[in-house]
Amino acid sequence: VEGLKKFLEFAEHGTFATTVTHATQLPQQNMITLIAEEIKQHGYKVDTFIGRSEFKVDIAIADPRHPEGYLLGILCDGKNYYETKTTRDREIVQPSVLTMLHWNIMRIWSIDWFENSHKVIERIMDKLEELQKDNPDKDGLDLPLSDHRHHTFDITEEPILEQINEREKEYIFANLPNVHYTSDIDTVMASPAQVKHQLEELISIEQPITNTLLYQRIADIWGISRVTSRLQAMINSLLVGVYKDPLSDNSISIYWEVAEKSINYKEYRLNSRRDIRDIPIIEVMNAALYVLEQQISLPAEDLKRLTSQVLGFSRKGANLDAATSRAVQLLLDQAVIKEKDGLIWQIS
């Protein structure tokens, strides 16, 4: 906020009203080193950048009573922090994993350090004293492993964190054989039983699938150059009785083999070469939920943009904007997500 205020003052007057400090331009490693040195001055053994994976504990303070274990880990908002891809990883996943591994964790923000380093060191010392007071070790023996506050941690046991996306799946194509004889729309119209069987196979393998994609699939199989209104009408008549998803709208219908297949569907599929109009809206909704699971909260426009990228679209377009807008609105209507103070949040 202070930086924005000074920028606006400069934009208005052409000069800075106050002297600008350059303390925050110090390399982050220097800040970590300075903090580590200050802690060492208080008699503690300190290690930095502990961990086997790309994620490191910036500062680890050894327990004076058990030098092979760490009493406190400190995370700073430096290079490791900002290279972590998502807010969820930074603020939830990484601290949670460290807690699971019996670390005591403290956050140190660079702005606090540069504004009042003495207060930061006092806070660290108070925390160290509190941890040792809470874990008296009168006989010099290890405390029970059930006491997570004083469990010795071996870095060789540290798991390597890998982000697993359980929503993203590969698209499976039906790959039905093409009709080998020369055909035209009249030939297709004269073969309803064969076309119906092809539709059933397409739906069973590629579900959920839109009517627009079914039109194109049948046209390709029969070697027809374009989707005509006659072909659409024929296919629509053959789809009567097939389960139609309630999320279908007036122009795009979504089909499943049976209703049970649609229950608790939480996936979206890539590598399908589908136009956004051929992607069932439920997949767009699931992609938006994945983005929110990673980012915690976002403005609506950012959510729509990232959802488009997750689905493999790099360029904006009217159809893409319409699809992502509808997906977000449906999620709001279903109370799966909420909007507050200009941000979209997932409801847990």
mmCIF file of N, CA and C in Angstrom, residues 246-308:
data_model
loop_
_atom_site.group_PDB
_atom_site.id
_atom_site.type_symbol
_atom_site.label_atom_id
_atom_site.label_comp_id
_atom_site.label_asym_id
_atom_site.label_seq_id
_atom_site.Cartn_x
_atom_site.Cartn_y
_atom_site.Cartn_z
ATOM 1 N N PRO A 246 -29.011 -32.493 -17.495
ATOM 2 C CA PRO A 246 -29.787 -31.288 -17.178
ATOM 3 C C PRO A 246 -29.037 -29.984 -17.434
ATOM 4 N N LEU A 247 -27.699 -30.040 -17.524
ATOM 5 C CA LEU A 247 -26.915 -28.840 -17.795
ATOM 6 C C LEU A 247 -26.972 -28.444 -19.263
ATOM 7 N N SER A 248 -27.622 -29.243 -20.082
ATOM 8 C CA SER A 248 -27.793 -28.888 -21.494
ATOM 9 C C SER A 248 -28.583 -27.591 -21.604
ATOM 10 N N ASP A 249 -28.293 -26.823 -22.651
ATOM 11 C CA ASP A 249 -29.069 -25.602 -22.867
ATOM 12 C C ASP A 249 -29.813 -25.703 -24.201
ATOM 13 N N ASN A 250 -30.351 -24.603 -24.673
ATOM 14 C CA ASN A 250 -31.186 -24.632 -25.874
ATOM 15 C C ASN A 250 -30.408 -24.991 -27.129
ATOM 16 N N SER A 251 -29.112 -24.666 -27.162
ATOM 17 C CA SER A 251 -28.326 -24.888 -28.383
ATOM 18 C C SER A 251 -27.406 -26.100 -28.293
ATOM 19 N N ILE A 252 -26.916 -26.415 -27.096
ATOM 20 C CA ILE A 252 -25.962 -27.518 -26.941
ATOM 21 C C ILE A 252 -26.499 -28.514 -25.926
ATOM 22 N N SER A 253 -26.654 -29.758 -26.375
ATOM 23 C CA SER A 253 -27.095 -30.834 -25.498
ATOM 24 C C SER A 253 -25.907 -31.708 -25.127
ATOM 25 N N ILE A 254 -25.947 -32.272 -23.919
ATOM 26 C CA ILE A 254 -24.868 -33.127 -23.423
ATOM 27 C C ILE A 254 -25.450 -34.508 -23.159
ATOM 28 N N TYR A 255 -24.805 -35.534 -23.712
ATOM 29 C CA TYR A 255 -25.356 -36.876 -23.618
ATOM 30 C C TYR A 255 -24.446 -37.820 -22.840
ATOM 31 N N TRP A 256 -25.116 -38.715 -22.080
ATOM 32 C CA TRP A 256 -24.459 -39.785 -21.337
ATOM 33 C C TRP A 256 -25.121 -41.108 -21.725
ATOM 34 N N GLU A 257 -24.377 -42.184 -21.511
ATOM 35 C CA GLU A 257 -24.940 -43.511 -21.779
ATOM 36 C C GLU A 257 -26.129 -43.774 -20.866
ATOM 37 N N VAL A 258 -25.944 -43.507 -19.571
ATOM 38 C CA VAL A 258 -27.018 -43.616 -18.578
ATOM 39 C C VAL A 258 -26.818 -42.509 -17.554
ATOM 40 N N ALA A 259 -27.865 -42.202 -16.804
ATOM 41 C CA ALA A 259 -27.807 -41.111 -15.834
ATOM 42 C C ALA A 259 -26.754 -41.351 -14.759
ATOM 43 N N GLU A 260 -26.579 -42.616 -14.359
ATOM 44 C CA GLU A 260 -25.638 -42.931 -13.268
ATOM 45 C C GLU A 260 -24.210 -42.512 -13.593
ATOM 46 N N LYS A 261 -23.877 -42.501 -14.886
ATOM 47 C CA LYS A 261 -22.512 -42.131 -15.286
ATOM 48 C C LYS A 261 -22.205 -40.662 -14.971
ATOM 49 N N SER A 262 -23.248 -39.857 -14.903
ATOM 50 C CA SER A 262 -23.049 -38.412 -14.706
ATOM 51 C C SER A 262 -22.914 -38.022 -13.246
ATOM 52 N N ILE A 263 -23.219 -38.941 -12.331
ATOM 53 C CA ILE A 263 -23.204 -38.621 -10.902
ATOM 54 C C ILE A 263 -21.776 -38.447 -10.409
ATOM 55 N N ASN A 264 -21.530 -37.355 -9.717
ATOM 56 C CA ASN A 264 -20.214 -37.061 -9.125
ATOM 57 C C ASN A 264 -19.094 -37.033 -10.160
ATOM 58 N N TYR A 265 -19.414 -36.570 -11.351
ATOM 59 C CA TYR A 265 -18.372 -36.439 -12.381
ATOM 60 C C TYR A 265 -17.538 -35.199 -12.076
ATOM 61 N N LYS A 266 -16.235 -35.373 -11.817
ATOM 62 C CA LYS A 266 -15.386 -34.280 -11.345
ATOM 63 C C LYS A 266 -14.198 -34.002 -12.262
ATOM 64 N N GLU A 267 -14.253 -34.477 -13.485
ATOM 65 C CA GLU A 267 -13.082 -34.427 -14.352
ATOM 66 C C GLU A 267 -13.252 -33.430 -15.492
ATOM 67 N N TYR A 268 -12.125 -33.116 -16.129
ATOM 68 C CA TYR A 268 -12.119 -32.450 -17.423
ATOM 69 C C TYR A 268 -11.038 -33.131 -18.253
ATOM 70 N N ARG A 269 -11.187 -33.095 -19.576
ATOM 71 C CA ARG A 269 -10.305 -33.883 -20.434
ATOM 72 C C ARG A 269 -9.550 -32.995 -21.419
ATOM 73 N N LEU A 270 -8.277 -33.362 -21.650
ATOM 74 C CA LEU A 270 -7.412 -32.600 -22.540
ATOM 75 C C LEU A 270 -7.076 -33.427 -23.783
ATOM 76 N N ASN A 271 -6.315 -32.787 -24.682
ATOM 77 C CA ASN A 271 -5.815 -33.444 -25.897
ATOM 78 C C ASN A 271 -6.937 -34.031 -26.747
ATOM 79 N N SER A 272 -8.058 -33.339 -26.791
ATOM 80 C CA SER A 272 -9.197 -33.835 -27.555
ATOM 81 C C SER A 272 -9.388 -33.088 -28.874
ATOM 82 N N ARG A 273 -8.677 -31.987 -29.040
ATOM 83 C CA ARG A 273 -8.822 -31.123 -30.220
ATOM 84 C C ARG A 273 -10.253 -30.620 -30.369
ATOM 85 N N ARG A 274 -10.971 -30.524 -29.260
ATOM 86 C CA ARG A 274 -12.348 -30.043 -29.297
ATOM 87 C C ARG A 274 -12.403 -28.524 -29.273
ATOM 88 N N ASP A 275 -13.338 -27.973 -30.020
ATOM 89 C CA ASP A 275 -13.659 -26.562 -29.903
ATOM 90 C C ASP A 275 -14.358 -26.354 -28.561
ATOM 91 N N ILE A 276 -14.285 -25.150 -28.015
ATOM 92 C CA ILE A 276 -14.912 -24.887 -26.710
ATOM 93 C C ILE A 276 -16.408 -25.186 -26.756
ATOM 94 N N ARG A 277 -17.053 -25.020 -27.917
ATOM 95 C CA ARG A 277 -18.481 -25.312 -28.032
ATOM 96 C C ARG A 277 -18.761 -26.813 -27.968
ATOM 97 N N ASP A 278 -17.728 -27.627 -28.185
ATOM 98 C CA ASP A 278 -17.892 -29.079 -28.134
ATOM 99 C C ASP A 278 -17.484 -29.669 -26.786
ATOM 100 N N ILE A 279 -17.067 -28.823 -25.843
ATOM 101 C CA ILE A 279 -16.691 -29.298 -24.510
ATOM 102 C C ILE A 279 -17.892 -29.157 -23.583
ATOM 103 N N PRO A 280 -18.377 -30.252 -23.013
ATOM 104 C CA PRO A 280 -19.532 -30.156 -22.110
ATOM 105 C C PRO A 280 -19.270 -29.156 -20.993
ATOM 106 N N ILE A 281 -20.272 -28.389 -20.633
ATOM 107 C CA ILE A 281 -20.099 -27.333 -19.643
ATOM 108 C C ILE A 281 -19.649 -27.892 -18.296
ATOM 109 N N ILE A 282 -19.982 -29.150 -17.991
ATOM 110 C CA ILE A 282 -19.553 -29.747 -16.726
ATOM 111 C C ILE A 282 -18.031 -29.834 -16.658
ATOM 112 N N GLU A 283 -17.377 -30.049 -17.799
ATOM 113 C CA GLU A 283 -15.911 -30.094 -17.810
ATOM 114 C C GLU A 283 -15.321 -28.709 -17.578
ATOM 115 N N VAL A 284 -15.955 -27.697 -18.133
ATOM 116 C CA VAL A 284 -15.492 -26.318 -17.901
ATOM 117 C C VAL A 284 -15.654 -25.970 -16.424
ATOM 118 N N MET A 285 -16.754 -26.389 -15.824
ATOM 119 C CA MET A 285 -16.990 -26.156 -14.393
ATOM 120 C C MET A 285 -15.928 -26.866 -13.548
ATOM 121 N N ASN A 286 -15.602 -28.096 -13.909
ATOM 122 C CA ASN A 286 -14.600 -28.853 -13.151
ATOM 123 C C ASN A 286 -13.208 -28.240 -13.294
ATOM 124 N N ALA A 287 -12.899 -27.710 -14.467
ATOM 125 C CA ALA A 287 -11.618 -27.028 -14.657
ATOM 126 C C ALA A 287 -11.545 -25.765 -13.794
ATOM 127 N N ALA A 288 -12.666 -25.034 -13.704
ATOM 128 C CA ALA A 288 -12.704 -23.835 -12.857
ATOM 129 C C ALA A 288 -12.513 -24.214 -11.388
ATOM 130 N N LEU A 289 -13.112 -25.317 -10.971
ATOM 131 C CA LEU A 289 -12.947 -25.762 -9.583
ATOM 132 C C LEU A 289 -11.500 -26.150 -9.309
ATOM 133 N N TYR A 290 -10.849 -26.759 -10.286
ATOM 134 C CA TYR A 290 -9.426 -27.111 -10.107
ATOM 135 C C TYR A 290 -8.586 -25.852 -9.903
ATOM 136 N N VAL A 291 -8.860 -24.825 -10.699
ATOM 137 C CA VAL A 291 -8.123 -23.564 -10.547
ATOM 138 C C VAL A 291 -8.322 -23.008 -9.145
ATOM 139 N N LEU A 292 -9.558 -23.011 -8.647
ATOM 140 C CA LEU A 292 -9.830 -22.484 -7.311
ATOM 141 C C LEU A 292 -9.177 -23.342 -6.223
ATOM 142 N N GLU A 293 -9.119 -24.644 -6.430
ATOM 143 C CA GLU A 293 -8.458 -25.513 -5.456
ATOM 144 C C GLU A 293 -6.980 -25.164 -5.323
ATOM 145 N N GLN A 294 -6.380 -24.669 -6.403
ATOM 146 C CA GLN A 294 -4.964 -24.311 -6.387
ATOM 147 C C GLN A 294 -4.726 -22.885 -5.902
ATOM 148 N N GLN A 295 -5.634 -21.977 -6.219
ATOM 149 C CA GLN A 295 -5.409 -20.560 -5.948
ATOM 150 C C GLN A 295 -6.186 -20.015 -4.747
ATOM 151 N N ILE A 296 -7.091 -20.797 -4.192
ATOM 152 C CA ILE A 296 -7.925 -20.431 -3.041
ATOM 153 C C ILE A 296 -9.003 -19.423 -3.419
ATOM 154 N N SER A 297 -8.619 -18.253 -3.945
ATOM 155 C CA SER A 297 -9.618 -17.264 -4.359
ATOM 156 C C SER A 297 -9.041 -16.439 -5.496
ATOM 157 N N LEU A 298 -9.945 -15.954 -6.359
ATOM 158 C CA LEU A 298 -9.528 -15.187 -7.533
ATOM 159 C C LEU A 298 -10.642 -14.229 -7.947
ATOM 160 N N PRO A 299 -10.295 -13.105 -8.591
ATOM 161 C CA PRO A 299 -11.322 -12.311 -9.254
ATOM 162 C C PRO A 299 -11.939 -13.149 -10.375
ATOM 163 N N ALA A 300 -13.178 -12.865 -10.703
ATOM 164 C CA ALA A 300 -13.893 -13.662 -11.697
ATOM 165 C C ALA A 300 -13.169 -13.703 -13.034
ATOM 166 N N GLU A 301 -12.641 -12.571 -13.488
ATOM 167 C CA GLU A 301 -11.969 -12.534 -14.791
ATOM 168 C C GLU A 301 -10.712 -13.387 -14.782
ATOM 169 N N ASP A 302 -9.963 -13.371 -13.683
ATOM 170 C CA ASP A 302 -8.768 -14.214 -13.591
ATOM 171 C C ASP A 302 -9.143 -15.693 -13.559
ATOM 172 N N LEU A 303 -10.232 -15.995 -12.870
ATOM 173 C CA LEU A 303 -10.698 -17.378 -12.819
ATOM 174 C C LEU A 303 -11.067 -17.869 -14.214
ATOM 175 N N LYS A 304 -11.760 -17.047 -14.979
ATOM 176 C CA LYS A 304 -12.138 -17.419 -16.341
ATOM 177 C C LYS A 304 -10.907 -17.588 -17.227
ATOM 178 N N ARG A 305 -9.939 -16.688 -17.070
ATOM 179 C CA ARG A 305 -8.722 -16.757 -17.892
ATOM 180 C C ARG A 305 -7.925 -18.028 -17.589
ATOM 181 N N LEU A 306 -7.729 -18.326 -16.313
ATOM 182 C CA LEU A 306 -6.960 -19.510 -15.936
ATOM 183 C C LEU A 306 -7.702 -20.795 -16.288
ATOM 184 N N THR A 307 -9.020 -20.770 -16.195
ATOM 185 C CA THR A 307 -9.807 -21.932 -16.596
ATOM 186 C C THR A 307 -9.602 -22.215 -18.077
ATOM 187 N N SER A 308 -9.592 -21.160 -18.889
ATOM 188 C CA SER A 308 -9.349 -21.321 -20.324
ATOM 189 C C SER A 308 -7.980 -21.931 -20.577
#
